[in-house]
XYZ file of C-alpha atoms in Angstrom:
332
model
C 10.045 1.756 26.643
C 9.255 3.242 23.182
C 7.588 0.924 20.731
C 7.826 0.564 16.853
C 5.240 2.640 15.195
C 5.017 2.161 11.319
C 3.425 4.689 8.879
C 1.898 4.177 5.657
C -0.008 6.159 3.299
C -3.676 5.947 3.332
C -5.399 2.888 1.805
C -6.971 5.340 -0.708
C -3.943 6.820 -2.061
C -1.812 3.155 -1.934
C -4.985 1.602 -3.994
C -5.583 4.813 -6.156
C -1.763 6.152 -6.764
C -3.074 9.652 -5.901
C -0.126 11.542 -4.290
C -1.835 14.878 -4.256
C -3.933 14.620 -0.973
C -2.597 14.024 2.379
C -4.541 11.601 4.399
C -3.869 10.232 8.177
C -1.180 7.549 7.787
C -1.926 3.990 8.704
C -0.324 3.199 12.178
C 0.928 0.136 13.093
C 2.032 -0.061 16.891
C 3.232 -3.585 18.168
C 2.603 -4.055 21.996
C 5.473 -4.825 23.925
C 5.533 -8.830 23.706
C 8.211 -10.749 26.229
C 9.962 -13.353 24.371
C 12.760 -15.701 24.957
C 14.281 -18.379 22.394
C 15.992 -21.410 24.259
C 18.281 -23.383 22.728
C 18.350 -27.084 24.238
C 21.441 -29.465 23.978
C 20.711 -32.693 24.154
C 22.457 -36.281 23.968
C 20.843 -39.666 22.853
C 21.109 -42.278 25.296
C 19.629 -44.878 22.763
C 19.273 -45.306 19.427
C 16.644 -42.163 18.427
C 15.152 -41.993 14.760
C 14.654 -38.374 14.047
C 11.899 -38.155 11.566
C 12.164 -35.655 8.269
C 10.406 -33.348 10.538
C 10.766 -33.677 14.692
C 8.557 -31.018 15.724
C 5.620 -33.197 16.048
C 7.411 -35.743 17.983
C 8.832 -33.024 20.594
C 5.632 -31.344 21.128
C 3.816 -34.558 21.977
C 6.749 -35.555 24.398
C 6.847 -31.776 26.048
C 2.786 -32.007 26.260
C 2.809 -35.586 28.046
C 5.356 -34.505 30.317
C 4.069 -31.050 31.351
C 0.286 -32.765 32.007
C 2.264 -35.120 34.187
C 3.964 -32.598 36.038
C 0.878 -30.438 36.830
C -2.258 -32.284 36.410
C -3.973 -32.811 39.802
C -7.322 -34.454 38.794
C -6.466 -36.979 36.299
C -9.736 -35.909 34.317
C -9.512 -37.746 30.996
C -10.369 -34.451 29.192
C -9.227 -31.160 30.088
C -12.053 -29.428 28.747
C -14.109 -31.356 31.294
C -12.080 -30.524 34.082
C -13.397 -28.194 36.802
C -9.590 -26.575 36.824
C -9.549 -26.030 32.968
C -9.476 -22.285 32.911
C -6.819 -22.452 36.044
C -4.432 -25.111 35.186
C -1.028 -24.316 33.814
C -1.240 -27.376 31.331
C -3.901 -25.958 28.892
C -2.966 -22.593 29.628
C 0.570 -23.412 28.174
C 0.111 -26.267 25.516
C -3.308 -25.770 24.422
C -4.893 -22.353 25.444
C -8.666 -22.502 26.087
C -10.397 -19.886 24.087
C -12.236 -17.156 25.989
C -15.762 -18.083 26.944
C -16.724 -14.515 25.457
C -15.036 -12.036 23.082
C -15.942 -8.524 22.113
C -15.107 -9.168 18.443
C -15.340 -12.666 17.594
C -15.957 -16.261 18.880
C -12.796 -18.342 18.773
C -12.933 -22.115 18.538
C -8.953 -22.114 19.565
C -6.045 -19.521 20.200
C -2.478 -19.925 19.481
C -0.250 -21.616 22.152
C 2.691 -18.989 23.739
C 5.254 -21.348 22.190
C 7.174 -22.394 19.283
C 9.138 -25.461 18.850
C 11.885 -25.275 16.243
C 13.194 -28.998 15.621
C 16.535 -30.210 15.144
C 17.975 -29.434 11.442
C 19.281 -32.147 9.473
C 15.809 -34.056 8.410
C 15.565 -37.814 8.854
C 18.388 -39.751 10.333
C 19.321 -42.278 13.390
C 21.027 -40.541 16.104
C 23.260 -43.223 18.154
C 23.757 -43.109 21.987
C 26.149 -40.436 22.579
C 25.240 -38.376 19.701
C 24.385 -34.677 20.463
C 21.594 -32.831 18.964
C 19.989 -29.266 19.490
C 16.718 -27.547 19.152
C 14.904 -24.498 20.068
C 11.940 -23.198 21.836
C 10.465 -19.571 21.609
C 8.498 -18.431 24.506
C 6.104 -15.601 24.032
C 4.406 -13.423 27.099
C 3.324 -15.246 29.898
C 5.057 -18.365 28.962
C 8.388 -16.414 29.690
C 7.065 -16.347 33.543
C 6.488 -20.041 33.471
C 10.210 -20.985 32.413
C 11.179 -23.194 35.270
C 8.372 -25.205 35.058
C 8.669 -25.482 31.123
C 12.412 -26.530 31.513
C 11.546 -29.121 34.006
C 9.156 -30.654 31.701
C 11.453 -30.720 29.023
C 14.173 -32.384 31.113
C 11.244 -35.112 32.100
C 10.215 -35.348 28.291
C 13.694 -36.497 27.055
C 14.326 -38.457 29.931
C 10.879 -40.334 29.400
C 12.044 -40.807 25.856
C 11.159 -39.724 22.101
C 9.203 -41.253 19.400
C 7.243 -44.338 19.228
C 10.099 -46.620 21.093
C 10.602 -43.818 23.675
C 14.611 -43.293 22.999
C 15.619 -41.550 25.852
C 17.902 -38.634 25.657
C 19.606 -36.221 28.269
C 18.990 -32.626 28.330
C 22.671 -31.548 28.882
C 22.348 -27.662 28.904
C 19.839 -24.448 28.151
C 20.956 -21.576 26.649
C 18.783 -18.263 26.207
C 19.134 -16.281 23.015
C 17.787 -12.747 22.442
C 15.358 -10.906 21.974
C 14.223 -10.039 25.327
C 10.946 -8.460 23.944
C 10.133 -7.654 20.407
C 9.412 -3.984 21.001
C 12.895 -3.365 22.386
C 14.417 -5.689 19.221
C 12.460 -3.446 16.796
C 13.877 -0.381 17.699
C 17.136 -1.391 15.783
C 16.887 -1.269 12.185
C 19.528 -3.353 11.198
C 19.029 -5.426 8.336
C 21.559 -8.306 9.127
C 20.116 -8.791 12.760
C 16.486 -7.781 12.705
C 15.603 -8.495 9.175
C 13.454 -5.408 7.793
C 14.336 -1.985 7.647
C 11.070 0.486 7.991
C 11.541 2.140 4.697
C 11.700 -0.911 2.580
C 9.110 -1.903 -0.099
C 10.794 -5.079 -1.268
C 11.726 -7.928 1.043
C 12.070 -11.619 0.510
C 10.905 -14.196 3.386
C 13.016 -17.703 3.087
C 10.749 -20.398 4.401
C 12.956 -22.887 6.596
C 10.190 -24.963 7.527
C 7.047 -25.744 5.303
C 4.292 -22.933 5.457
C 0.472 -24.290 5.949
C -1.945 -21.656 4.975
C -5.238 -23.216 4.756
C -8.585 -22.739 3.291
C -11.587 -24.700 4.259
C -9.470 -27.206 6.273
C -6.830 -27.760 3.364
C -3.223 -26.487 2.675
C -2.760 -24.026 -0.059
C -0.300 -24.934 -2.902
C 2.087 -22.365 -4.300
C -0.211 -21.073 -6.936
C -3.028 -20.430 -4.647
C -1.056 -18.394 -2.231
C -1.150 -14.606 -1.907
C 0.422 -11.725 0.076
C -2.856 -11.041 1.585
C -3.270 -14.399 2.887
C 0.257 -14.302 4.286
C 0.230 -10.971 5.880
C -3.464 -11.372 7.405
C -2.560 -14.641 8.891
C 0.551 -13.159 10.361
C -1.514 -10.138 11.527
C -4.326 -12.144 13.153
C -1.679 -14.696 14.865
C 0.578 -11.937 16.462
C -2.439 -10.122 17.445
C -4.017 -13.189 19.376
C -0.501 -13.800 20.945
C -0.180 -10.338 22.190
C -3.885 -10.178 23.440
C -4.074 -13.665 25.309
C -0.571 -13.977 26.235
C 1.025 -10.571 26.298
C -2.001 -8.889 27.958
C -2.576 -5.988 25.850
C -4.645 -6.348 22.411
C -3.348 -4.437 19.611
C -5.251 -1.466 18.348
C -5.146 -2.415 14.663
C -7.567 -1.078 11.893
C -7.998 -4.551 10.577
C -10.095 -3.844 7.471
C -7.608 -1.128 6.583
C -4.650 -3.616 7.056
C -6.571 -6.220 4.782
C -6.931 -3.711 1.981
C -3.524 -2.612 1.977
C -2.598 -6.237 2.018
C -4.392 -6.947 -1.264
C -1.988 -4.280 -3.101
C 1.273 -5.969 -2.247
C 2.741 -7.962 -5.219
C 4.487 -11.463 -4.993
C 7.212 -13.216 -6.742
C 7.064 -17.051 -5.537
C 10.092 -19.566 -5.915
C 7.910 -22.256 -3.783
C 7.831 -26.159 -3.566
C 5.269 -28.319 -2.446
C 6.370 -30.342 0.604
C 4.781 -33.306 2.024
C 5.654 -35.711 4.712
C 4.118 -37.885 7.731
C 3.992 -37.719 11.149
C 2.661 -39.852 14.133
C 0.132 -38.508 16.227
C 0.726 -40.058 19.851
C -2.689 -38.669 20.799
C -4.459 -40.366 17.701
C -2.211 -43.234 17.616
C -2.167 -43.008 14.057
C 0.261 -41.537 11.146
C -0.920 -38.476 9.680
C -0.009 -36.803 6.342
C 1.036 -33.102 6.228
C 1.721 -30.729 3.420
C 3.251 -27.237 2.988
C 5.234 -25.112 0.953
C 9.184 -24.126 1.026
C 11.414 -21.816 -0.758
C 11.597 -18.055 -1.475
C 8.567 -15.596 -1.245
C 9.377 -11.902 -2.303
C 6.914 -9.184 -1.453
C 6.784 -5.742 -2.994
C 4.846 -2.786 -2.348
C 3.739 -0.641 0.931
C 5.116 -2.853 3.465
C 5.686 -0.260 5.964
C 2.278 -1.231 7.944
C 3.533 -4.959 8.357
C 7.157 -4.050 8.985
C 6.648 -5.255 12.989
C 4.701 -7.940 12.317
C 7.008 -9.576 9.554
C 9.741 -9.200 12.023
C 7.862 -10.501 14.805
C 6.832 -13.483 12.728
C 10.282 -14.534 12.627
C 10.297 -15.576 15.987
C 6.596 -16.689 16.234
C 6.218 -18.493 12.733
C 3.329 -18.105 10.471
C 0.411 -20.351 9.397
C -1.040 -23.787 10.870
C 0.866 -25.891 13.187
C 3.124 -23.194 13.920
C 3.747 -24.749 17.602
C 5.849 -27.336 16.508
C 7.807 -25.383 14.044
C 6.122 -25.297 10.518
C 6.126 -21.735 9.086
C 9.479 -20.642 9.963
C 11.260 -18.028 7.660
C 13.691 -15.342 7.860
C 13.798 -12.009 6.287
C 16.348 -10.502 3.803
C 16.341 -7.127 1.649
C 15.297 -8.250 -1.835
C 17.137 -6.987 -4.833
C 15.284 -5.067 -7.520
């Protein structure tokens, strides 16, 4: 299967504007990564309060059901269990960082799934009301599809939210793409987002994006294209390496330099909300930005990365649905 290769002018020429020299292009090749987006159709069986953003609630229910399904030692802390690096629960839900790595030391790595909660915001569902949500599986998680589906059946039946309101999973349908590499071979803007030759694109942020500095989410004025593009580059690289089996051979210093040349036009709003953490037994405050973010410049090296991010999201807490965006061509 062919893989998308995106070429760009050299970093020197991009920054200096010198078009008289011919330099080796920057080549970004995205390894093949299996992806599957599952659409879950469910029905409430008791009054169910959906919070303003239900991703955290769904993630907590899923994690509990998955652990109940596969844990055989009942150790109170996974990291202290002798099966920690062999058990399906941490591998899927909270992957353990590698003990050693040739490039750096990791405190955590991205999970191989993204939960996209029901649209519509805060509301109360009555018994018989239907609701949908999506789960994106990446890499090895696609091979664990049946285990994951079983855990979701159990999670909904056990109940959602602090009151554990039960729901019934009535059907699950699979949506494309089968793999990022296959999907990106097509260049349809309407279907896939970003033609290879575009130099101006708009991200529509559907859920709050949390790009952090020293543990704090950055507001609209503090965000720039470099932070966004390098966050996406790092996230997708790690998912490819640890869940797809192939580490991208990307020139990260050069990509960072190119990202610094990208210009931004932002129409972003700060959004705050609270979520209940079943693990910490307390309500927590979260913040992020939503709206439109237009990027302009030499975007070819980031084309495949931006497209893949539509499925894998960006920023902190992407696993429960934050940082979801779609791409569109930006008018000049």
